[in-house]
Structures are given as C-alpha cells and as structure tokens.
Amino acid sequence: MKILYIEDDRTNIFLLKKTLEKYNVDFISCTSGEEGLNLYFQENPDIVLIDINLPGLGGLEIARIIRKNDKITKLVAVSASSDEDDKIIAQALGFNLYIEKPIDPTTFFKQITEDEFDSPLQLETRIVMEKYTDKLIESLKQKVEELTETNKVLMDIDKLKSNFISIASHELRTPLVPLMGYLEIILDKKKDNLPKDIMEYINNINKAAEKLNMTVNKILDMARLERGLFNLDYKKVSVVDLIEKSLTYCSPYMKKRNIGFNIDVPDKYIKCDFDKTVYAITQVFLNAIKFSFDNSKVDIIFDDKSNTLSVRDYGTGINEEELKEVFKPFFALNDISHHHSSDYEFQGKGIGLGLAIAKGFITIQKGKIWVESKGKGTGSTFYIQLPE
Ligand code: ADP
C-alpha cells in the first residue's frame, strides 16, 4: 500500500513514518501543498493524508483538485482542529476521513485503512459549504485588496521613474547646451589659431558631446511621447526622399561595415510627417546594420499596394521571446552583462529607446511598425506601414 503524507511540520512526518514502519507500507511525504499535488499525480498513492492547514496551497484546495477526477483514492484530513464544521467541510470536499492531531500511533493504521465518514449529511453539508464559500470570498477579497495596494505602489514607482528620467535628462541637457555652443565657436572661429593636437582633442570632445546630446534627446523624446506632447507636420512626400534622407545618416556606417543595401522603392508620394518618419526608418536601417554580419546585405522594399516598407537583414535574428519586447522602452537594458554601446558596431547597444521612439512616431501617424524573425541566426524583417 502506498501512502502519501502532505504536512509542513517535519516532526509530524518523522513520527508518522516511525508509526508506519511495522506495516507493509510504501511511505512518501513532502512539506508543501504544491509539491504534494505533484507527488500525487506522479506516484498514484492509495491513501493521501493531508494536513488541512498547510501554508500556500491548502489541504481543502488539494482535496478539491484531486476529487475532480479521482473518486477512488482515499483522502484523510489530518487537523489540529476539532471543530465540527471543519469536519463537514472536509467531508463535503471529498475527504473520506478526518483525524485529529495528535495522532494516536496505536490506532492510526487501523483508522486510516478501515474507517470512513458515515454517509454524507445533505443539509448540514449545504449550510457548511455556504460558510466555506463565504470564507473563500473573504480570502479573495483580501487578495484583491493586497493586489490593489501592490498595484498602487507600482504605479507610484512608475511615476517616480518617469519624473526621474524627465528631470535627469533636463539637468543633463542644461550644461550641454552652452558646452556645445562654445565648442561650435572654437571649431568655427578659432580652428586656425590653435595647435593641431589641441584641435584634435576639441574634435574628440565635440564628438562625445554630440553623442551625449543624442542620448539625452532620445530620453526627452520618449518622455514627450509618453505624455503625448508631439505635434504632427503632415506633408505630401516622396518615398524615395524618405529613404534617401535616412540613408544619408547610415551611409558612413554601411561603409565601415561593408554592408550593401538593395533598394527597390517606387516613385510614390505619401502623406506623412517627414522628420518623424525619417527618424523611424533611420532607426530600423541603423539596427539592420548593427545586427548584420560584416560584408552582408539588407533588402529594402516598398510595397505600393499596402504602403509598407520592409527592411530585411540577414544578421543575428531575434528569438520568439524577444520579438514581443523589442519595441518596449529600455528593452536593451534587460540584459546589460554584454552591453557595449555603439552606433554601428556589430551588436552594439544603446539604451533601448530607438525602436520605442520609432514606434511612437509611426503610431501617432496612425501607422504600424512590426518585426518578424524566425529566430536566432535567421535575420529579421522590420515593417513600417503608413496610411495613404
Ligand atoms: P537602441 O536604441 O539601444 O539601439 P533599439 O530600441 O533600436 O535599441 O533596439 C532594441 C533591441 O532590439 C536591440 O538592442 C536588439 O536587441 C534588438 N534589435 C533591433 N533591431 C534588430 C535587428 N535588426 N536584428 C536583431 N535584433 C534587433
């Protein structure tokens, strides 16, 4: 005979094991309801002894789950309570027997193998079940209250995060503006009066300042998108112009990595916000370069009928889990263990706002942006669809 004992108190398990040693019993035990349920399904025991007051998944719930499909296995409730209501609830939920703690080792084996509840107490069962339902509702109410409280805390944290991002980026930007202004004056007016090596340092400082400025602008753009602060400037523009403008930002990086773009774009006019659309296309192009292997190619096609631009690269690809995430803000920060920041280097990462902003700029124009990939190593295709 196989007996499973689900009990969070290890001393009780030990004592019962000792009690049953002299019988021909295969004894298994565990200390949590979840584990107990797994063991029940794996081991197919003849008798399951269940402590009613388990933390987490409780004894009554375990009996309810087991009894859905199994009317045969003998279920024995083991409880410290001698309350008659508890006995009736246990009976109604399908326990065959109710044993009060402390267990009496001299009668226990006989009890679990021979005794059973008398036939069900119909009316009493119904009344007690109602009480049980009330208890369940009460505990559900408590859970809902707890979740509401947790949700409020999370919303407060989210608001704090947004405020922090917004204030931190403004604070970073304030000193950047004069810094870049003075650099521009030096680069413009003083470049002939300064020694060559100093000019080289200044050029490097300028590049670093521009990079920082771009990052801060991205953060500010994201914050403005979240607050719905962008206005649209709709114009009729040529698709060829959109692509060409985006390529002017990308061509130095294409050269550095020797990545060729095969372009098949008709001479068509669409109505859109030129700058925001160029931003989104450029972002997708830059990513296609970053995540392609050196010396490879990217196919750019515009489908006239559906107004959809597709950008197909043959690079690293994106796995199924990440497909849902890449447009979420700060996605690149999910795993920073291999973070290396770069605008074009293979797999270089930024702060993970590029696609989130691209999505924001396309969505406010009532367009769509999405990605398809068959997984790592298969490349990816990004699509941008704009209304006519
Ligand atoms: P960032 O602004 O940091 O450059 P993005 O928002 O543009 O980040 O991209 C987020 C993440 O999506 C990238 O870090 C990368 O993991 C993934 N990703 C984007 N484009 C591609 C692509 N063409 N191939 C593979 N992964 C990509």
XYZ file of C-alpha atoms and ligand atoms in Angstrom:
415
model
C 0.000 0.000 0.000
C 1.336 3.443 -0.925
C 0.682 6.355 1.456
C 1.462 9.999 0.676
C 1.624 12.412 3.625
C 1.475 16.161 2.894
C 2.468 18.025 6.067
C 4.548 21.163 6.650
C 5.776 20.030 10.088
C 8.756 17.709 9.609
C 8.482 16.296 13.169
C 4.969 15.064 12.426
C 6.218 13.419 9.231
C 9.017 11.733 11.139
C 6.670 10.442 13.860
C 4.182 9.068 11.369
C 6.914 7.376 9.377
C 8.034 5.642 12.584
C 4.439 4.639 13.360
C 4.000 3.037 9.952
C 7.365 1.253 9.873
C 5.975 -2.014 11.133
C 3.349 -2.202 8.403
C 3.928 -3.104 4.806
C 3.617 0.472 3.611
C 5.393 2.463 0.915
C 5.560 5.873 2.660
C 6.230 9.120 0.777
C 5.969 12.640 2.118
C 6.502 16.301 1.377
C 6.145 19.638 3.139
C 4.108 21.785 0.750
C 0.748 21.542 -0.975
C 2.178 22.257 -4.438
C 4.794 19.508 -4.055
C 2.142 17.208 -2.614
C -0.107 17.613 -5.620
C 2.797 16.827 -7.964
C 3.668 13.717 -5.945
C 0.031 12.612 -6.012
C -0.012 12.771 -9.830
C 3.391 11.078 -10.172
C 3.095 8.359 -7.544
C -0.551 7.368 -7.685
C -0.849 6.599 -3.926
C -3.684 4.551 -2.358
C -4.110 6.922 0.578
C -3.275 10.626 0.786
C -3.004 12.125 4.275
C -3.292 15.897 4.102
C -2.673 18.458 6.788
C -5.636 20.839 6.449
C -3.731 23.960 7.492
C -0.877 23.985 5.035
C 0.527 27.395 4.100
C 0.154 28.224 0.371
C -1.981 25.646 -1.399
C -4.141 24.414 1.494
C -5.420 20.916 2.278
C -9.051 21.610 1.332
C -7.994 23.009 -2.047
C -5.816 19.933 -2.676
C -8.757 17.630 -1.950
C -10.994 19.643 -4.276
C -8.456 19.335 -7.127
C -7.894 15.600 -6.562
C -11.611 14.840 -6.318
C -12.368 16.466 -9.688
C -11.147 13.351 -11.488
C -10.472 10.779 -8.820
C -13.192 9.342 -6.612
C -11.166 6.287 -5.566
C -8.010 7.363 -3.751
C -8.695 7.569 -0.040
C -8.221 11.086 1.289
C -7.600 11.562 5.002
C -7.693 15.028 6.551
C -5.268 15.499 9.424
C -6.036 18.532 11.543
C -5.428 20.132 14.903
C -8.996 21.457 14.908
C -11.848 19.528 16.487
C -14.452 21.943 15.115
C -17.439 20.006 13.710
C -17.810 22.496 10.834
C -14.267 21.762 9.672
C -15.100 18.054 9.614
C -18.181 18.638 7.495
C -16.311 20.891 5.068
C -13.650 18.186 4.733
C -16.330 15.594 4.128
C -18.106 17.770 1.572
C -14.883 18.335 -0.325
C -14.353 14.621 -0.680
C -12.242 13.530 2.288
C -13.087 10.006 3.412
C -11.894 10.524 6.946
C -10.942 13.247 9.429
C -8.282 12.559 12.046
C -7.469 14.962 14.841
C -3.914 15.656 15.904
C -2.051 14.457 17.881
C -2.118 11.184 16.008
C -2.525 8.108 18.175
C 0.116 5.604 16.919
C -1.735 2.588 18.365
C -4.958 3.100 16.416
C -3.781 5.169 13.449
C -3.154 2.411 10.905
C -6.465 0.698 11.640
C -8.232 4.052 11.414
C -6.870 5.037 8.006
C -7.377 1.631 6.464
C -10.780 0.770 7.893
C -12.727 3.844 8.968
C -14.732 6.140 6.692
C -17.102 9.054 7.168
C -20.719 7.988 7.536
C -22.938 8.757 4.550
C -22.979 12.468 3.594
C -25.032 14.882 5.707
C -27.015 16.577 2.963
C -28.487 19.656 4.662
C -25.653 20.239 7.053
C -23.207 19.876 4.182
C -25.005 22.565 2.218
C -25.019 25.008 5.154
C -21.390 24.399 5.899
C -20.457 24.674 2.219
C -22.091 28.080 2.194
C -19.914 29.038 5.138
C -16.915 27.698 3.265
C -17.850 29.769 0.207
C -18.121 32.863 2.423
C -14.678 32.150 3.795
C -13.331 31.759 0.249
C -14.932 35.036 -0.840
C -13.445 36.753 2.209
C -9.975 35.474 1.386
C -10.420 36.504 -2.281
C -11.451 39.980 -1.154
C -8.310 40.169 0.938
C -6.192 39.104 -2.060
C -7.827 41.745 -4.278
C -7.114 44.399 -1.627
C -3.479 43.279 -1.431
C -3.141 43.361 -5.235
C -4.741 46.801 -5.428
C -2.250 48.069 -2.853
C 0.686 46.495 -4.746
C -0.577 47.973 -7.992
C -0.725 51.419 -6.410
C 2.863 51.065 -5.168
C 3.950 50.007 -8.687
C 2.158 52.963 -10.252
C 3.852 55.318 -7.779
C 7.238 53.806 -8.647
C 6.468 54.147 -12.372
C 5.572 57.797 -11.908
C 8.758 58.363 -9.905
C 10.742 56.691 -12.698
C 9.140 58.932 -15.341
C 9.763 62.053 -13.251
C 13.333 61.000 -12.589
C 14.001 60.409 -16.287
C 12.447 63.690 -17.265
C 14.278 65.773 -14.618
C 17.610 63.955 -15.014
C 17.603 64.483 -18.779
C 16.743 68.189 -18.419
C 19.548 68.572 -15.877
C 21.967 66.843 -18.241
C 20.863 68.980 -21.139
C 21.214 72.328 -19.385
C 25.042 72.248 -19.168
C 25.276 70.545 -22.573
C 23.769 73.488 -24.439
C 26.494 76.052 -23.553
C 29.168 73.353 -23.805
C 28.166 72.588 -27.379
C 27.763 76.291 -28.142
C 31.328 77.090 -27.057
C 32.673 74.074 -28.913
C 30.976 75.294 -32.052
C 32.585 78.745 -31.650
C 36.013 77.177 -31.198
C 35.550 74.834 -34.147
C 34.216 77.619 -36.301
C 36.281 80.674 -35.405
C 39.435 79.548 -33.626
C 40.426 76.461 -35.518
C 43.251 78.226 -37.388
C 44.723 79.812 -34.236
C 45.026 76.631 -32.201
C 47.769 73.980 -32.322
C 46.858 70.813 -34.266
C 46.887 68.488 -31.256
C 44.572 70.784 -29.265
C 42.188 70.872 -32.233
C 42.179 67.083 -32.276
C 41.253 66.989 -28.587
C 38.492 69.508 -29.220
C 37.145 67.436 -32.105
C 37.016 64.410 -29.820
C 35.277 66.401 -27.080
C 32.778 67.583 -29.689
C 32.017 64.021 -30.839
C 31.483 62.900 -27.245
C 29.222 65.889 -26.550
C 27.175 65.150 -29.685
C 26.737 61.539 -28.637
C 25.636 62.590 -25.162
C 23.284 65.143 -26.696
C 21.714 62.442 -28.882
C 21.177 60.130 -25.914
C 19.622 62.903 -23.831
C 17.390 63.879 -26.773
C 16.227 60.276 -27.105
C 15.249 60.188 -23.443
C 13.439 63.514 -23.764
C 11.649 62.362 -26.947
C 10.467 59.219 -25.167
C 9.224 61.248 -22.189
C 7.407 63.639 -24.580
C 5.849 60.718 -26.478
C 4.617 59.181 -23.214
C 2.962 62.481 -22.369
C 1.512 62.929 -25.883
C 3.389 66.200 -26.418
C 4.314 65.841 -30.112
C 2.523 67.704 -32.882
C 2.440 66.345 -36.405
C 3.536 68.192 -39.510
C 1.816 66.328 -42.368
C 3.090 66.868 -45.922
C 3.000 65.016 -49.218
C 6.456 63.498 -49.503
C 8.163 61.121 -51.886
C 9.058 57.679 -50.560
C 12.369 57.937 -52.421
C 13.165 61.152 -50.476
C 12.338 59.446 -47.184
C 14.707 56.586 -47.969
C 17.446 58.847 -49.315
C 17.353 61.107 -46.297
C 17.549 58.097 -43.968
C 20.452 56.706 -45.962
C 22.471 59.903 -45.517
C 22.619 59.115 -41.772
C 23.507 55.482 -42.372
C 25.951 55.506 -45.263
C 29.131 56.102 -43.179
C 28.230 53.061 -41.067
C 27.379 50.961 -44.138
C 30.848 51.757 -45.491
C 32.600 50.925 -42.224
C 30.916 47.516 -42.012
C 30.784 46.917 -45.793
C 27.051 46.318 -45.785
C 25.170 46.877 -49.048
C 21.516 47.968 -49.313
C 19.445 46.508 -52.198
C 16.754 49.095 -52.703
C 13.503 48.548 -54.583
C 11.349 51.602 -53.966
C 8.799 53.105 -56.399
C 8.490 56.794 -57.072
C 5.406 57.290 -54.949
C 4.079 60.141 -52.810
C 2.549 59.620 -49.396
C 1.231 61.959 -46.722
C 3.246 61.849 -43.525
C 5.374 63.797 -41.043
C 8.692 63.751 -42.893
C 11.091 64.132 -39.925
C 9.356 61.614 -37.681
C 9.079 59.055 -40.474
C 12.741 59.537 -41.401
C 13.631 59.045 -37.737
C 11.789 55.714 -37.632
C 13.216 54.477 -40.948
C 16.740 55.531 -39.962
C 16.448 53.685 -36.671
C 15.400 50.489 -38.456
C 18.219 50.917 -41.015
C 20.833 51.513 -38.283
C 19.677 48.399 -36.441
C 19.802 46.364 -39.667
C 23.451 47.445 -39.987
C 24.266 46.843 -36.309
C 22.803 43.340 -36.242
C 24.127 42.217 -39.662
C 27.421 40.442 -40.095
C 30.213 42.347 -41.889
C 30.057 42.263 -45.702
C 26.385 41.274 -45.855
C 23.369 42.957 -47.420
C 19.998 44.417 -46.455
C 16.921 44.317 -48.750
C 14.697 47.383 -48.730
C 11.359 47.051 -50.486
C 8.358 49.361 -50.582
C 5.051 47.645 -51.313
C 2.960 50.098 -53.257
C -0.394 48.466 -52.562
C -0.146 48.235 -48.790
C 2.120 51.284 -48.332
C 4.539 49.131 -46.412
C 8.290 49.444 -46.225
C 10.129 46.232 -45.377
C 13.729 46.092 -44.232
C 15.132 42.587 -44.378
C 18.539 41.847 -42.864
C 20.439 38.550 -42.776
C 22.001 39.107 -39.374
C 21.591 37.762 -35.858
C 17.798 37.433 -35.941
C 15.537 37.755 -32.915
C 14.146 34.905 -30.824
C 10.416 34.475 -30.208
C 10.500 35.796 -26.650
C 12.327 38.994 -27.645
C 10.086 39.676 -30.666
C 7.349 40.905 -28.329
C 9.764 43.088 -26.388
C 11.978 44.977 -28.858
C 9.612 47.937 -29.203
C 9.317 48.394 -25.442
C 11.282 51.318 -23.945
C 14.648 50.362 -22.442
C 14.417 46.811 -23.812
C 18.200 46.791 -24.461
C 18.715 47.224 -20.702
C 17.130 43.838 -19.926
C 20.496 42.139 -20.064
C 23.364 44.558 -19.603
C 26.012 41.918 -18.962
C 27.253 42.151 -22.581
C 26.319 45.771 -23.141
C 28.615 47.667 -25.454
C 27.486 50.969 -26.729
C 27.948 51.849 -30.368
C 26.079 53.451 -33.276
C 27.071 50.873 -35.833
C 29.433 48.174 -34.472
C 28.196 44.586 -34.630
C 25.516 44.089 -31.936
C 26.266 47.469 -30.371
C 23.545 48.535 -27.955
C 22.169 51.900 -26.988
C 19.754 52.458 -24.145
C 16.970 50.647 -25.957
C 14.856 53.649 -26.926
C 15.420 53.729 -30.697
C 12.625 51.334 -31.662
C 10.310 52.545 -28.887
C 10.537 56.104 -30.258
C 10.228 54.813 -33.850
C 7.049 53.011 -32.828
C 5.761 56.145 -31.087
C 6.423 58.312 -34.190
C 4.735 55.826 -36.533
C 1.793 55.139 -34.234
C 0.912 58.823 -33.750
C 0.634 58.977 -37.576
C -1.833 56.065 -37.349
C 0.727 53.798 -38.984
C 2.061 50.433 -37.868
C 5.530 49.066 -37.192
C 6.327 45.433 -36.504
C 9.013 42.819 -36.836
C 9.225 39.222 -37.992
C 12.071 36.797 -37.445
C 12.313 33.038 -37.461
C 14.766 33.144 -34.564
C 18.465 33.499 -33.849
C 20.691 33.223 -36.907
C 17.893 33.765 -39.432
C 17.915 37.556 -39.787
C 14.929 39.841 -39.245
C 12.445 41.866 -41.259
C 11.084 45.135 -39.894
C 7.937 46.585 -41.460
C 6.686 50.166 -41.400
C 3.204 50.730 -42.770
C 1.844 54.227 -43.259
C -1.703 55.285 -44.077
C -2.263 56.571 -47.653
P 18.880 51.144 -29.099
O 18.123 52.426 -29.063
O 19.561 50.820 -27.824
O 19.766 50.994 -30.288
P 16.591 49.701 -30.174
O 15.336 50.111 -29.498
O 16.864 50.297 -31.520
O 17.802 49.944 -29.177
O 16.606 48.132 -30.313
C 16.298 47.348 -29.175
C 16.854 45.971 -29.310
O 16.159 45.252 -30.335
C 18.315 45.882 -29.727
O 19.180 46.058 -28.628
C 18.371 44.461 -30.282
O 18.475 43.530 -29.212
C 17.000 44.288 -30.928
N 17.054 44.563 -32.393
C 16.643 45.672 -33.025
N 16.799 45.571 -34.353
C 17.333 44.360 -34.595
C 17.725 43.625 -35.780
N 17.600 44.143 -36.998
N 18.213 42.367 -35.602
C 18.327 41.825 -34.369
N 17.981 42.446 -33.223
C 17.485 43.683 -33.318
